[in-house]
PDB file of C-alpha atoms in Angstrom:
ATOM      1  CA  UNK G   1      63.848 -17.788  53.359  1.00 48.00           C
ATOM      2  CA  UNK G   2      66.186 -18.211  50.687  1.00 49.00           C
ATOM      3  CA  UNK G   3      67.273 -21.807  51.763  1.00 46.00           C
ATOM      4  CA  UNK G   4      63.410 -22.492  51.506  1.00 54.00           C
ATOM      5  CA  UNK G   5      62.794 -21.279  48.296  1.00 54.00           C
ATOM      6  CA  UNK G   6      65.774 -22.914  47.497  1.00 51.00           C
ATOM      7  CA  UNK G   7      63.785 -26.057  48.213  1.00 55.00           C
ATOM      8  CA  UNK G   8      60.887 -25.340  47.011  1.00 66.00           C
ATOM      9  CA  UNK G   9      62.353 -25.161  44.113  1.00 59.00           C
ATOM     10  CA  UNK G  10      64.445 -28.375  43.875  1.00 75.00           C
ATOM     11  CA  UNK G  11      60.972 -30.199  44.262  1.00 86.00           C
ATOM     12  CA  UNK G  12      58.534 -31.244  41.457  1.00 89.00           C
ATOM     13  CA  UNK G  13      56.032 -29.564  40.318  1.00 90.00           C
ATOM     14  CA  UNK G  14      52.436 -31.562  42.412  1.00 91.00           C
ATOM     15  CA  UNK G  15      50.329 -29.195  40.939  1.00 92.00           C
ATOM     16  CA  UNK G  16      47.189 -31.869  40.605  1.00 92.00           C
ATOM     17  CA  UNK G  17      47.277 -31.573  44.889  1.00 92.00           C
ATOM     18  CA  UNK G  18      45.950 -28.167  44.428  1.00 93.00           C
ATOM     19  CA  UNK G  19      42.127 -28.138  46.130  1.00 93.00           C
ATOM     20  CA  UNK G  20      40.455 -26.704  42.586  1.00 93.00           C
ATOM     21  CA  UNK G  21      42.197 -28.962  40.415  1.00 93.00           C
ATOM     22  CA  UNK G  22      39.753 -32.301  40.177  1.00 93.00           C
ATOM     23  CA  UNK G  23      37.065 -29.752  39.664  1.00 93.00           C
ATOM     24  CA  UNK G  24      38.063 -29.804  36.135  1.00 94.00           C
ATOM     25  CA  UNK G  25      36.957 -31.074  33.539  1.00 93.00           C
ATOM     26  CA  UNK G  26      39.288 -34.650  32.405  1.00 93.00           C
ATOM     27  CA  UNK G  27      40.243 -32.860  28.922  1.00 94.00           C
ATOM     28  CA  UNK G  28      41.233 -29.928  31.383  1.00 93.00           C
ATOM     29  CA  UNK G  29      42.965 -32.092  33.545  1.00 93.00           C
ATOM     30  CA  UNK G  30      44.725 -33.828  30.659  1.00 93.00           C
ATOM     31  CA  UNK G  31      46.709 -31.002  29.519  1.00 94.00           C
ATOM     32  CA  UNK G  32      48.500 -30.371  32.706  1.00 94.00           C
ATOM     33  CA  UNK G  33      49.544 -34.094  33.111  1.00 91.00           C
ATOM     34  CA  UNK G  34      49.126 -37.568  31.928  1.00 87.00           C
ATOM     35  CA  UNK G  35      48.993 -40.129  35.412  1.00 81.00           C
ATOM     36  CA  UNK G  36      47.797 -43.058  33.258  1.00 79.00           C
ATOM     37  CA  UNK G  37      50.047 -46.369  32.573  1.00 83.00           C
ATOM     38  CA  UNK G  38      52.532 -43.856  30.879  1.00 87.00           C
ATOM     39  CA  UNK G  39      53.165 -40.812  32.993  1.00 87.00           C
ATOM     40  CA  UNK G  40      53.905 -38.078  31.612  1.00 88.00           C
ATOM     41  CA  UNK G  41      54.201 -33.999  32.225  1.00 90.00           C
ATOM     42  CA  UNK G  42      52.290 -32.418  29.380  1.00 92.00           C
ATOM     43  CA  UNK G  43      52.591 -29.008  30.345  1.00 93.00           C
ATOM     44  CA  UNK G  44      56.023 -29.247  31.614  1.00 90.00           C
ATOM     45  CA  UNK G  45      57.457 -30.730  28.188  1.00 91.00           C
ATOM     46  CA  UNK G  46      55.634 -28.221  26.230  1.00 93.00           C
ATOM     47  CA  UNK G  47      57.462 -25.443  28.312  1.00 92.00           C
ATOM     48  CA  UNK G  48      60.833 -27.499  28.103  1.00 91.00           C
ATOM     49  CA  UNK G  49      60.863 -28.126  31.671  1.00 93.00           C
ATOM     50  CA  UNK G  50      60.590 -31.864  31.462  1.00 87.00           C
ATOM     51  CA  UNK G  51      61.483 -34.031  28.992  1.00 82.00           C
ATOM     52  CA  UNK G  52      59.710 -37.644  28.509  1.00 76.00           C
ATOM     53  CA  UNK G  53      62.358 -40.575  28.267  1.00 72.00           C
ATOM     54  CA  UNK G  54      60.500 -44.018  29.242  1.00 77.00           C
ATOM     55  CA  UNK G  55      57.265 -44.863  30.862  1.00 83.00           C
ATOM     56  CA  UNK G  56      59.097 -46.054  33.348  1.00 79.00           C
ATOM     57  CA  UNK G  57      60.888 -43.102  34.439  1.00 77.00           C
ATOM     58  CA  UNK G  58      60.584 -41.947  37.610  1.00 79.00           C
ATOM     59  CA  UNK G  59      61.545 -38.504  37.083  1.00 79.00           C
ATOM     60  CA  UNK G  60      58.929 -37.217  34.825  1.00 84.00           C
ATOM     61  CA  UNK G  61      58.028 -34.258  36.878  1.00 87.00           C
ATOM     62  CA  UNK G  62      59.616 -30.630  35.805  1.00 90.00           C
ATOM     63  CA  UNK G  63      61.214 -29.191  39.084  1.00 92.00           C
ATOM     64  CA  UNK G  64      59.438 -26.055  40.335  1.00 93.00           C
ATOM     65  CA  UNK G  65      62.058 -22.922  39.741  1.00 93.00           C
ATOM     66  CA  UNK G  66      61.437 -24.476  35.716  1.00 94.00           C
ATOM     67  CA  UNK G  67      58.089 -24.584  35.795  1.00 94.00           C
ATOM     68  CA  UNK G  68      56.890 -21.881  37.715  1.00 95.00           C
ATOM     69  CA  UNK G  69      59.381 -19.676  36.119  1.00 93.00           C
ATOM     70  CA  UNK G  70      58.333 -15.968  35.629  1.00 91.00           C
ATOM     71  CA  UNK G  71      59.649 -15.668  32.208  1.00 92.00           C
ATOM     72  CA  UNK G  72      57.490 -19.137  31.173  1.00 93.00           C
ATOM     73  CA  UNK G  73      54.397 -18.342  33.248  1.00 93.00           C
ATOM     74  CA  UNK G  74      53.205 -16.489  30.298  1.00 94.00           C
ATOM     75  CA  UNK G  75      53.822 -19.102  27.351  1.00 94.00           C
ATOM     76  CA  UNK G  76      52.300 -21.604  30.556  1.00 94.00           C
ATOM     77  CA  UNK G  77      49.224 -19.948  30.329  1.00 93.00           C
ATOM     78  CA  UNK G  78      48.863 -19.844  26.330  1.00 94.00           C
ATOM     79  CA  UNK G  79      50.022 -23.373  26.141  1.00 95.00           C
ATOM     80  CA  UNK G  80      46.929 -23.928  28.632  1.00 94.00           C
ATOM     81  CA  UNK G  81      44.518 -22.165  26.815  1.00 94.00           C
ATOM     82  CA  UNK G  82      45.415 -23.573  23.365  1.00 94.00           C
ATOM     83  CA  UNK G  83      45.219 -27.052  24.327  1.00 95.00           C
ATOM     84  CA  UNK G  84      41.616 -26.514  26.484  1.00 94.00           C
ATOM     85  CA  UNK G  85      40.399 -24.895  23.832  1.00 93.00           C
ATOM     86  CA  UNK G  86      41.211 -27.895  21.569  1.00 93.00           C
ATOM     87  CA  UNK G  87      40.436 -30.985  23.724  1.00 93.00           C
ATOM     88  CA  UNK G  88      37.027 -29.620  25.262  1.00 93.00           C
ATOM     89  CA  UNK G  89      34.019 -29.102  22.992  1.00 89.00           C
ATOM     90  CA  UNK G  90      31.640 -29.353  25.011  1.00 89.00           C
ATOM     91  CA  UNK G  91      30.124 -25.970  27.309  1.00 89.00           C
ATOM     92  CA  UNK G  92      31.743 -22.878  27.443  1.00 91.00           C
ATOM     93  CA  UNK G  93      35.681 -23.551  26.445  1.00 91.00           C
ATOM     94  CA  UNK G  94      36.468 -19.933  27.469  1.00 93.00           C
ATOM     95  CA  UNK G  95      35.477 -21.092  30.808  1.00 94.00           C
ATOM     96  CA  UNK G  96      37.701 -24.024  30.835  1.00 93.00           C
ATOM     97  CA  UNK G  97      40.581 -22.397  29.726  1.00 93.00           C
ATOM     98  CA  UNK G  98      40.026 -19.922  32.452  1.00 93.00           C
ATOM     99  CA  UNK G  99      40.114 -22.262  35.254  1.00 94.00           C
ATOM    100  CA  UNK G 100      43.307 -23.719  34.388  1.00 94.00           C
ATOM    101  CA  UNK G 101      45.166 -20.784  34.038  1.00 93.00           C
ATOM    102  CA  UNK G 102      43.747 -20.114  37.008  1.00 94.00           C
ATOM    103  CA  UNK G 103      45.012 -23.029  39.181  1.00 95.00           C
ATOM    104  CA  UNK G 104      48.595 -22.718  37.261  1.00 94.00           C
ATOM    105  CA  UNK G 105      48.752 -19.453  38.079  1.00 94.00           C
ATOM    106  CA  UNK G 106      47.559 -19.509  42.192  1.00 94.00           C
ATOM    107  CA  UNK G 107      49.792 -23.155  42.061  1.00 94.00           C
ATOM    108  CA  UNK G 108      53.137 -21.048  41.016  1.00 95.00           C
ATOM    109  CA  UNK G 109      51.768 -18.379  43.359  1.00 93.00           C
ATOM    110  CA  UNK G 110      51.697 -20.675  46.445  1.00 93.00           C
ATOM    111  CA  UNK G 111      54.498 -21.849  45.502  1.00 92.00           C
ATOM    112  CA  UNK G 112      56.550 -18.421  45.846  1.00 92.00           C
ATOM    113  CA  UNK G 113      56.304 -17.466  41.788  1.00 92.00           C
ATOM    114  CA  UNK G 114      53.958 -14.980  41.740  1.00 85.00           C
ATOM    115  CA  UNK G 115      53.078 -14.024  38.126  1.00 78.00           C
ATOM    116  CA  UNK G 116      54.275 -10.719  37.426  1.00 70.00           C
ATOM    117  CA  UNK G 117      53.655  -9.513  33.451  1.00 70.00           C
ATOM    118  CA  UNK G 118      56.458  -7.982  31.146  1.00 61.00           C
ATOM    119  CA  UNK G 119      56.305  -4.117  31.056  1.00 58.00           C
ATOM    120  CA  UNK G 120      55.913  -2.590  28.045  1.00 56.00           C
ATOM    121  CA  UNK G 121      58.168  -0.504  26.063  1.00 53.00           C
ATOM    122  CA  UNK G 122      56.372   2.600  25.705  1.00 54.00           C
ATOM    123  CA  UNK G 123      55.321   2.021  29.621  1.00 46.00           C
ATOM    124  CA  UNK G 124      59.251   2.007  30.379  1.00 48.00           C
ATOM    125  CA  UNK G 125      59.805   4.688  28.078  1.00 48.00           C
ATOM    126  CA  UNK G 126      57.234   6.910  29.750  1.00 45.00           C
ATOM    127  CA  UNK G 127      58.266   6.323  33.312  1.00 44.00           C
ATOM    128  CA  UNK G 128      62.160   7.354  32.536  1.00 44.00           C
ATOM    129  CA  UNK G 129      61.934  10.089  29.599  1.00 45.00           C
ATOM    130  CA  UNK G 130      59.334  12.518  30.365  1.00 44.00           C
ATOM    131  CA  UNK G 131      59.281  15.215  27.355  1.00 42.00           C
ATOM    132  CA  UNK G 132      61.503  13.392  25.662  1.00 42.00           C
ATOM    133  CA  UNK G 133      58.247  10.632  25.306  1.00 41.00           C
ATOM    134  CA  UNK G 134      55.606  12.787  24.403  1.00 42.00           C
ATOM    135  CA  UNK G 135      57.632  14.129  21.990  1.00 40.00           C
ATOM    136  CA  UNK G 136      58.329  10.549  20.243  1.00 43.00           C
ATOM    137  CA  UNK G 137      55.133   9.982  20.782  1.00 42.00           C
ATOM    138  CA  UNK G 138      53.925  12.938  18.604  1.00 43.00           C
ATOM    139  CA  UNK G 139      56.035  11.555  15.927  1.00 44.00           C
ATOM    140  CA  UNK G 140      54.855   8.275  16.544  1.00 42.00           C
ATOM    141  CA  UNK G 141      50.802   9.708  15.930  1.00 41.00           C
ATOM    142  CA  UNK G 142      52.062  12.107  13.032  1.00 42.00           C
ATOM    143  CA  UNK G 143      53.286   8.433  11.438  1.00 41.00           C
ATOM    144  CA  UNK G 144      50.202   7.099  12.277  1.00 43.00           C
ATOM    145  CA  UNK G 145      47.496   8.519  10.297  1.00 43.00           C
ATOM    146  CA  UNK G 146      49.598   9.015   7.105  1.00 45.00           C
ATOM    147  CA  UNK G 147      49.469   5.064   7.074  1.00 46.00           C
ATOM    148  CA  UNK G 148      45.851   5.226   8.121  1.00 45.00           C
ATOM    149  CA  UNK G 149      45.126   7.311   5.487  1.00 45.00           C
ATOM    150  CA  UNK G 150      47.260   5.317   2.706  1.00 46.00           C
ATOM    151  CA  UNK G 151      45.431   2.108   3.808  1.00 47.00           C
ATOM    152  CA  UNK G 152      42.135   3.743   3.991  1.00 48.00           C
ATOM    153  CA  UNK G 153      42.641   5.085   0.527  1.00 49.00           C
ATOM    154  CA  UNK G 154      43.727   1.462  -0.808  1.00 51.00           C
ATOM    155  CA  UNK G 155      40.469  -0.030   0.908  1.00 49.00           C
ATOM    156  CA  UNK G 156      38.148   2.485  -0.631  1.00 49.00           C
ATOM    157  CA  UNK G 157      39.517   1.712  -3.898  1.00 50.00           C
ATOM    158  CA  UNK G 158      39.274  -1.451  -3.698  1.00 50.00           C
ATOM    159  CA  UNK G 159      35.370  -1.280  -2.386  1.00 50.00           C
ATOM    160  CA  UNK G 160      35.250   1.027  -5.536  1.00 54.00           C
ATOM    161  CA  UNK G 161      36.467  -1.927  -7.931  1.00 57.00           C
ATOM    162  CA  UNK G 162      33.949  -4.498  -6.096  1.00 61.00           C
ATOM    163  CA  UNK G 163      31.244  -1.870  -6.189  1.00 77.00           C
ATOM    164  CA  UNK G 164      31.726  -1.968  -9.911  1.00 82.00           C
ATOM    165  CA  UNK G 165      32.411  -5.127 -10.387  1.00 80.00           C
ATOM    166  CA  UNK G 166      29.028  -5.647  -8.196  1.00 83.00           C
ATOM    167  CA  UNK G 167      27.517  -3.488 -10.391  1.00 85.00           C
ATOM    168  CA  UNK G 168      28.523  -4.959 -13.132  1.00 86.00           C
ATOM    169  CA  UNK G 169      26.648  -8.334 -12.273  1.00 84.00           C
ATOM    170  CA  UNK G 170      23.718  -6.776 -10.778  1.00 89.00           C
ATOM    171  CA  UNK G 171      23.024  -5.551 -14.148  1.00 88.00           C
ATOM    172  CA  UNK G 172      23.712  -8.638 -16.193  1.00 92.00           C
ATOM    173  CA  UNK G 173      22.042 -10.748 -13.827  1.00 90.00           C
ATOM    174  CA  UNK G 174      18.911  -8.829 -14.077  1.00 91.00           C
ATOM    175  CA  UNK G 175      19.164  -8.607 -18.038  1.00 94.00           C
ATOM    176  CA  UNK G 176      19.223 -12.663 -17.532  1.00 91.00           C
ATOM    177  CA  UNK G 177      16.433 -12.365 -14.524  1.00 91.00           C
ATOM    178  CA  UNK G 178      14.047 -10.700 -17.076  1.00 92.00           C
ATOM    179  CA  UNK G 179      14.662 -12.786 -20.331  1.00 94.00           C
ATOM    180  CA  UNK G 180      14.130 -16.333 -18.033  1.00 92.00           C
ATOM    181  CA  UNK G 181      10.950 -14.277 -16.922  1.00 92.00           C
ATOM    182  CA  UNK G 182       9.760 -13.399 -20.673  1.00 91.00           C
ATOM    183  CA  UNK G 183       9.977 -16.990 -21.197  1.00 88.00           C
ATOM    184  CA  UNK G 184       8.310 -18.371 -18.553  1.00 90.00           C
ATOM    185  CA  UNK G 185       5.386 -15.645 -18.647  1.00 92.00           C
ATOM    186  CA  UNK G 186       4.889 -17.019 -22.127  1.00 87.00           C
ATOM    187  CA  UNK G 187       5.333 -20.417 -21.615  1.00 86.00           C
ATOM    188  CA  UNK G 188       2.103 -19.707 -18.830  1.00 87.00           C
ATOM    189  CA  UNK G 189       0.495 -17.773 -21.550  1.00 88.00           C
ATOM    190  CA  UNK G 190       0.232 -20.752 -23.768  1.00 82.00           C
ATOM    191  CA  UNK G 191      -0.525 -23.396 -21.030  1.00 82.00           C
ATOM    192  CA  UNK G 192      -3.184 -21.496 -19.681  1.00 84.00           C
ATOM    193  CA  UNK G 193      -4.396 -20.663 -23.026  1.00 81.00           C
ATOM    194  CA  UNK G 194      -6.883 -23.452 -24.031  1.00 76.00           C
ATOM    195  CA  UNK G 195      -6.352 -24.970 -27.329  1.00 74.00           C
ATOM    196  CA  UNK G 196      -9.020 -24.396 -30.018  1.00 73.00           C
ATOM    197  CA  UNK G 197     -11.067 -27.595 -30.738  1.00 74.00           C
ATOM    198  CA  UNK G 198     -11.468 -28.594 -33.761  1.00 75.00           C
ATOM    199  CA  UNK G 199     -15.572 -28.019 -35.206  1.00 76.00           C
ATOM    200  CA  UNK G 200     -17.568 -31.522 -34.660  1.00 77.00           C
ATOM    201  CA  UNK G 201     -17.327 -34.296 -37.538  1.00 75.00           C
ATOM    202  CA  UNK G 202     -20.781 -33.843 -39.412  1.00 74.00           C
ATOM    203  CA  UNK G 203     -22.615 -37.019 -40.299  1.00 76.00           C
ATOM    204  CA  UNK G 204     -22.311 -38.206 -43.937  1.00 73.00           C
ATOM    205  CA  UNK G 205     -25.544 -38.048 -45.575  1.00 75.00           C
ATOM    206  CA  UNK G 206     -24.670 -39.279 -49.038  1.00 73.00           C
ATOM    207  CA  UNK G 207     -27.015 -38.430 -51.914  1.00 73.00           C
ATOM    208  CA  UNK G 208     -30.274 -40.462 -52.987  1.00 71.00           C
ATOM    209  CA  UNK G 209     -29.520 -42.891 -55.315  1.00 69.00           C
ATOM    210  CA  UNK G 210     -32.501 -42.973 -58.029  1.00 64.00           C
ATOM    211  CA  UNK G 211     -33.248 -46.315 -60.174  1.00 63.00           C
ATOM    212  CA  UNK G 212     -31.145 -45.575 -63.280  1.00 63.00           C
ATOM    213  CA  UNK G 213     -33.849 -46.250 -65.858  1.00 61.00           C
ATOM    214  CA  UNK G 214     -31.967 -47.700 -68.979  1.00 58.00           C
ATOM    215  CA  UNK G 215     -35.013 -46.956 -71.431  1.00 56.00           C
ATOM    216  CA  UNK G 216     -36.448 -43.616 -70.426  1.00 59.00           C
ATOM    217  CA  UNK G 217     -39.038 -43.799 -73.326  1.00 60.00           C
ATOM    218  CA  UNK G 218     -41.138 -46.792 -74.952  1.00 64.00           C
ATOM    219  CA  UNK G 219     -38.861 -49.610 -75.908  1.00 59.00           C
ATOM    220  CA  UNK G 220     -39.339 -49.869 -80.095  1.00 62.00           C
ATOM    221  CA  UNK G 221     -37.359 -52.915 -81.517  1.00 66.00           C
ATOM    222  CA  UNK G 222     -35.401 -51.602 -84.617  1.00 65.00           C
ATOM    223  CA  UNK G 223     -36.508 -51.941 -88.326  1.00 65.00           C
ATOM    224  CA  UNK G 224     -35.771 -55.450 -89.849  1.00 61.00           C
ATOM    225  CA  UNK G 225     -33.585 -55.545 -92.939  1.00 59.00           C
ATOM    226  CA  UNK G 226     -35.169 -58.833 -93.739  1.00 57.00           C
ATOM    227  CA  UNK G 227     -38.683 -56.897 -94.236  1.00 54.00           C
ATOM    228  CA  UNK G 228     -36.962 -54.834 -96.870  1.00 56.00           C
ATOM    229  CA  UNK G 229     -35.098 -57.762 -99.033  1.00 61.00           C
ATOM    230  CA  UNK G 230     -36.505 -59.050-101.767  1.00 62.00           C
ATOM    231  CA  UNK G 231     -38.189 -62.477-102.025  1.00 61.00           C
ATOM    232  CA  UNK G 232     -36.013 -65.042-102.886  1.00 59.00           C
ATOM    233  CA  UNK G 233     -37.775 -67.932-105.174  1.00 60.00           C
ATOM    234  CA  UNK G 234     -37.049 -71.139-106.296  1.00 61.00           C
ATOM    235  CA  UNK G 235     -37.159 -69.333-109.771  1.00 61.00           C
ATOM    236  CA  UNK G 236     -33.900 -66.734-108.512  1.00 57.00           C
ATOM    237  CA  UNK G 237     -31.568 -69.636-107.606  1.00 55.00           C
ATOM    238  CA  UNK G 238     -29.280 -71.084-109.946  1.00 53.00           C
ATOM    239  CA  UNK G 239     -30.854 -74.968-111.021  1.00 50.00           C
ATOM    240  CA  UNK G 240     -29.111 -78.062-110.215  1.00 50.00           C
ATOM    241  CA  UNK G 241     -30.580 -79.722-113.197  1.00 49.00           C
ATOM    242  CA  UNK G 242     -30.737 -77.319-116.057  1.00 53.00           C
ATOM    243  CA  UNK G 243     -26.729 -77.363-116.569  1.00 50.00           C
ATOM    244  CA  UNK G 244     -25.727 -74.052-117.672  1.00 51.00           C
ATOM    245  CA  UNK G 245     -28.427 -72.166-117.575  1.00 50.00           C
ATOM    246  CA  UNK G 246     -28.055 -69.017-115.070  1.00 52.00           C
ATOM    247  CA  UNK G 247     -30.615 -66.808-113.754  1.00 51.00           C
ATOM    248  CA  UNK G 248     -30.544 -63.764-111.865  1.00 53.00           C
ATOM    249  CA  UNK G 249     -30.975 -63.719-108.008  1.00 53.00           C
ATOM    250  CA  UNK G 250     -29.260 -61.671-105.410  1.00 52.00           C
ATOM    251  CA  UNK G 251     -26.257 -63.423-104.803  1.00 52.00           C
ATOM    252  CA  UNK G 252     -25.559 -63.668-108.752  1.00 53.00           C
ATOM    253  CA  UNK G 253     -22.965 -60.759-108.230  1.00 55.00           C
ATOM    254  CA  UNK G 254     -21.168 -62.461-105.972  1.00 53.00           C
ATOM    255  CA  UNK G 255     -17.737 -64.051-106.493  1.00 58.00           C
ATOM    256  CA  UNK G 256     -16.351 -66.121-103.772  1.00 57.00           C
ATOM    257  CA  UNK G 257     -13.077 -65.028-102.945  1.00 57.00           C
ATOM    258  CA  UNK G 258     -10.267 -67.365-103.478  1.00 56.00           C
ATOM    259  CA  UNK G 259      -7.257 -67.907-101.441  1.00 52.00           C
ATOM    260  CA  UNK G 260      -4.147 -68.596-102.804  1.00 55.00           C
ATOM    261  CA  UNK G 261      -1.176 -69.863-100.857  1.00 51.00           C
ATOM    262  CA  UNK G 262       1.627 -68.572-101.231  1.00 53.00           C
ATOM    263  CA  UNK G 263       4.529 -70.757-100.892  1.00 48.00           C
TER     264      UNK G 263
END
């Protein structure tokens, strides 16, 4: 049995023979191995079972007692999960991830690994000390809540701070709710508010122009002077012909005025 294993072992990992394994989807298939023009062991380099050179290697394979390995089974399986998760976006991933951990995990089975997970600590320390545990472990729970506590008295104080600080802008942002509103109800006030006209142009009616009548009463011609002056005869003028002799008529008092130049 041990010669077998021993064989088994020596072999490389053919894990894309296994029944279930086409069944996948290609981005599932892709992260266990890489059969294109370069092949290459995905899964088996990641776990530092195989080691890419060339692409023209022809011992890309990890061996089985590497890559079935009970101490790498589990870092297998996250390696898995990690890279379905990231090359399949399409469906459920959780369900792709699934069924290749899956066929790694019956593939290493088959092949003589079976998976079996760490123990635990506290499981270890329970099975071998008894008393001894329990009482640990009521120092352990003593610990516990004390931190509890201390944490849960940090987190209320901080939900304290953001409840005030929530506060805080709760009450400015309705003082700034309000003022916006006092606007706008006022700005609606005065839209919907119609505008006074202003009272109709009346019609200019000027006044009645009357005929200006520029003699009110009977037209009388004034007085003549001429009426009033005395007759002037050939007796009143001054005679050409008798020399000196001067007789008196109106214009006897009158002296011509002379003009002298002045030089």
């Amino acid at each position: 049995m041990a010669i077998a294993q021993v064989e088994v072992g020596s072999i490389t990992q053919d894990v894309t023979n296994m029944p279930a394994f086409p069944s996948q989807k290609a981005c599932a298939r892709s992260c266990f191995v890489n059969t294109g023009f370069c092949p290459n062991d995905i899964l088996g380099s990641a776990i530092s079972c195989a080691e890419h050179t060339d692409c023209n290697s022809m011992n890309w394979q990890a061996k089985n007692d590497c890559y079935c390995r009970q101490d790498l089974q589990k870092p297998a399986q996250d390696i898995l999960s990690s890279c379905v998760s990231t090359k399949c976006n399409i469906g459920d991933v959780a369900i792709d991830a699934a069924s290749a951990g899956s066929i790694y995990a019956n593939y290493c089975s088959q092949k003589g690994y079976p998976y079996v997970p760490p123990a635990t600590p506290n499981a270890n320390r329970a099975s071998t000390t008894g008393a001894g545990f329990a009482t640990r472990t009521t120092g352990t729970l003593g610990l516990g809540p004390t931190g509890s506590s201390s944490s849960s008295s940090g987190s209320s104080s901080s939900s304290n701070k953001l409840s005030i600080t929530t506060i805080i802008g709760i009450v400015i942002g309705s003082i700034v709710g309000l003022i916006l509103l006092a606007f706008f109800i006022r700005y609606m006030i005065r839209w919907c508010t119609p505008t006074p006209k202003p009272p109709p142009l009346q019609p200019y009616n000027p006044p009645p122009v009357h005929p200006i009548t520029q003699f009110p009463g009977p037209y009388h011609s004034p007085p003549s002077t001429i009426a009033h002056m005395p007759e002037v005869t050939p007796e009143d003028s001054r005679s050409m012909l008798s020399g000196t002799v001067e007789h008196n008529t109106v214009l006897s008092g009158f002296q011509p005025q002379r003009f002298q130049h002045q030089y």
